Amino acid sequence: DSGVTQTPKHLITATGQRVTLRCSPRSGDLSVYWYQQSLDQGLQFLIQYYNGEERAKGNILERFSAQQFPDLHSELNLSSLELGDSALYFCASSVDSGDGETQYFGPGTRLLVL
Amino acid sequence: GENVEQHPSTLSVQEGDSAVIKCTYSDSASNYFPWYKQELGKRPQLIIDIRSNVGEKKDQRIAVTLNKTAKHFSLHITETQPEDSAVYFCAAPQRNTGRRALTFGSGTRLQVQP
């Protein structure tokens, strides 16, 4: 157990819908990262937040957004869902936001868009 | 951004043999190289990491070596056991995120035959 929690574990929804994925970092960690894992694209970085502020952005679609709240939990919002958004979504956390921070991954949310 | 190439994509060994997985990276300023193990449907689990100020790090049956000149690093597993069977990912800091996020290799599926 990494200490990072994610809910829900599984999510099944239809195209065009909107969902919210939630992540709580390890105690003491200020930084949260979101990654998407699909069969054809592997593990891809989406976005990072540090102490409530966006710090880095990867290949995140405009239909996707995220935020980090004062209690440091983070939410990833996915809207206008398409079949291709079906994937495992992981969040990871680290103590700080610098170069080469050790990242610990949560158990992931498996999203299936039908 | 950072480009991380990982080989081989699949590796089958007999129990007790050694396994070696290799990765190359493109950003010469990268200074942190973690390895993650992922079992089917589970989270990536950090198993070992190395920073650029050392050339080798060992933890029981697992070791990582780093050659900064050639820009490659390798994972070595000795005395493999069936429970080592999993997908292994190497990673390196992603330059276009200020090296905050990780770029992952494409993964190596290791099968240890009893």
XYZ file of C-alpha atoms in Angstrom:
228
model
C 0.000 0.000 0.000
C 1.535 3.294 -1.154
C -0.657 5.507 1.034
C -2.219 7.151 -2.037
C -5.947 6.505 -2.347
C -8.209 6.805 -5.367
C -11.950 6.529 -5.830
C -13.844 5.027 -7.437
C -12.028 1.803 -8.372
C -14.187 1.233 -11.417
C -16.390 3.507 -13.470
C -18.627 2.577 -16.382
C -20.315 5.344 -18.300
C -21.560 6.296 -21.738
C -20.121 8.483 -24.462
C -20.814 12.155 -23.985
C -20.997 11.897 -20.208
C -18.848 13.558 -17.548
C -17.092 11.871 -14.632
C -14.938 12.924 -11.696
C -12.037 10.882 -10.364
C -10.720 11.565 -6.892
C -7.261 11.174 -5.388
C -5.883 11.669 -1.875
C -2.082 11.906 -1.644
C 0.115 10.313 0.996
C 0.178 12.135 4.287
C 2.672 14.990 4.014
C 2.863 14.993 0.222
C 2.037 18.317 -1.417
C 2.270 17.288 -5.052
C -0.233 15.256 -7.060
C 0.271 13.935 -10.595
C -2.308 12.383 -12.909
C -1.355 9.710 -15.452
C -3.406 7.845 -18.024
C -2.567 4.254 -18.951
C -4.037 2.787 -22.102
C -3.016 -0.259 -24.094
C -1.830 1.686 -27.115
C -0.298 4.767 -25.420
C 1.265 3.307 -22.280
C 1.638 5.487 -19.186
C 1.170 9.150 -20.135
C 1.487 12.180 -17.885
C -1.558 14.445 -17.827
C -1.129 17.176 -15.218
C 0.534 18.029 -11.900
C -0.610 20.147 -8.957
C 1.486 21.362 -6.079
C -0.102 22.809 -2.947
C -3.214 23.817 -4.844
C -1.586 25.240 -7.950
C -1.028 23.778 -11.377
C 2.703 23.126 -11.885
C 3.097 21.096 -15.069
C 0.969 20.027 -17.944
C 1.355 17.055 -20.239
C -0.814 15.626 -22.967
C -4.072 16.534 -21.321
C -7.066 17.064 -23.573
C -9.108 20.265 -23.350
C -12.091 18.117 -22.324
C -10.169 17.143 -19.196
C -9.482 19.366 -16.220
C -8.186 18.959 -12.709
C -7.828 20.811 -9.455
C -6.272 20.378 -6.049
C -8.179 21.438 -2.978
C -6.940 23.040 0.271
C -6.915 19.621 1.985
C -4.577 18.540 -0.886
C -6.899 15.979 -2.425
C -7.246 16.283 -6.177
C -9.984 15.665 -8.684
C -9.701 14.905 -12.381
C -12.756 15.826 -14.407
C -13.336 14.151 -17.745
C -16.135 15.491 -19.924
C -17.710 14.745 -23.308
C -16.331 11.252 -22.918
C -15.334 9.241 -25.956
C -14.694 5.536 -26.385
C -10.971 6.255 -26.587
C -10.957 7.701 -23.076
C -11.376 4.209 -21.670
C -8.209 3.612 -19.666
C -6.697 3.257 -16.238
C -6.217 6.628 -14.563
C -3.562 6.795 -11.867
C -2.638 9.540 -9.543
C 0.735 9.712 -7.866
C 2.033 11.921 -5.106
C 5.379 13.244 -3.960
C 6.593 15.385 -1.107
C 7.684 18.326 -3.228
C 7.540 19.547 -6.787
C 11.164 19.614 -7.787
C 13.306 17.809 -10.289
C 13.437 14.079 -9.660
C 10.876 13.717 -6.921
C 10.025 10.145 -5.933
C 6.439 9.458 -6.961
C 4.149 6.906 -5.336
C 1.149 5.686 -7.268
C -2.394 5.080 -6.132
C -4.408 1.961 -7.067
C -5.995 3.643 -10.069
C -9.501 4.127 -11.449
C -10.516 1.931 -14.345
C -12.780 3.896 -16.667
C -14.860 2.170 -19.295
C -16.763 4.329 -21.777
C -19.471 2.477 -23.691
C 10.246 16.199 -24.263
C 12.162 13.269 -22.910
C 12.305 10.114 -24.991
C 12.734 6.854 -23.093
C 13.221 3.611 -24.987
C 12.965 0.269 -23.241
C 14.063 -3.204 -24.349
C 13.098 -5.961 -24.559
C 9.317 -5.754 -24.687
C 8.989 -9.333 -23.414
C 11.421 -11.488 -21.491
C 11.015 -15.099 -20.425
C 13.502 -16.689 -18.025
C 13.730 -19.833 -15.944
C 13.338 -19.549 -12.207
C 16.727 -18.836 -10.657
C 18.154 -17.169 -13.768
C 18.955 -13.472 -14.055
C 16.932 -10.906 -16.003
C 18.190 -7.655 -17.467
C 16.063 -4.821 -18.840
C 17.628 -1.815 -20.558
C 16.499 1.752 -21.123
C 17.967 4.700 -22.977
C 17.047 8.332 -22.507
C 17.615 11.480 -24.539
C 17.885 14.360 -22.045
C 21.474 14.546 -20.851
C 20.397 16.729 -17.910
C 18.149 13.984 -16.458
C 19.328 13.007 -12.999
C 16.747 10.588 -11.614
C 15.807 7.153 -12.954
C 13.161 5.052 -11.210
C 11.964 1.543 -12.011
C 8.380 0.461 -11.409
C 6.850 -3.005 -11.274
C 3.221 -3.391 -12.300
C 1.205 -6.530 -11.786
C -1.914 -7.046 -13.861
C -4.578 -4.477 -12.989
C -2.521 -3.041 -10.127
C -0.667 0.201 -9.541
C 2.934 0.808 -10.663
C 5.054 0.077 -7.610
C 8.443 1.725 -7.187
C 11.061 -1.013 -6.734
C 14.321 0.888 -7.043
C 15.626 4.219 -8.258
C 18.998 5.786 -8.942
C 20.271 9.328 -9.086
C 22.991 10.536 -11.396
C 25.634 10.937 -8.715
C 26.068 7.149 -8.486
C 26.670 4.469 -11.082
C 25.030 1.529 -9.352
C 22.539 0.809 -6.610
C 21.564 -2.547 -5.165
C 18.676 -3.757 -3.035
C 18.782 -7.496 -2.316
C 18.125 -9.252 -5.641
C 17.547 -6.036 -7.582
C 20.183 -3.670 -8.917
C 20.202 -0.696 -11.242
C 23.198 0.568 -13.192
C 23.529 3.964 -14.831
C 25.850 5.035 -17.643
C 25.441 8.791 -18.021
C 27.878 9.040 -20.906
C 25.938 6.571 -22.995
C 22.602 7.744 -21.520
C 21.348 4.353 -20.575
C 20.356 2.548 -17.385
C 19.512 -1.050 -16.683
C 17.560 -3.138 -14.192
C 19.113 -6.405 -13.072
C 17.128 -9.053 -11.209
C 19.084 -12.037 -9.924
C 17.766 -15.425 -8.731
C 14.384 -14.713 -10.318
C 11.260 -16.137 -8.729
C 7.755 -16.671 -10.162
C 6.491 -13.690 -8.138
C 8.859 -11.467 -10.124
C 6.567 -12.007 -13.130
C 5.083 -8.607 -13.995
C 5.508 -5.649 -16.331
C 8.490 -3.453 -15.499
C 8.700 0.206 -16.506
C 11.686 2.492 -16.502
C 11.180 6.247 -16.334
C 13.044 9.514 -16.513
C 12.116 13.126 -15.733
C 10.190 14.833 -18.530
C 12.122 17.895 -19.652
C 9.153 19.908 -20.903
C 7.593 19.745 -17.443
C 10.635 21.164 -15.696
C 11.557 17.528 -15.023
C 8.693 17.264 -12.569
C 6.658 14.579 -14.322
C 7.953 11.222 -15.505
C 8.221 9.854 -19.011
C 7.854 6.091 -18.987
C 9.328 3.458 -21.208
C 6.957 1.161 -23.050
C 7.349 -1.628 -20.494
C 8.873 -5.108 -20.367
C 6.703 -8.104 -19.627
C 8.813 -10.495 -17.554
C 7.699 -14.092 -17.285
C 9.558 -16.320 -14.823
C 8.971 -19.973 -15.609
C 8.944 -22.260 -12.547
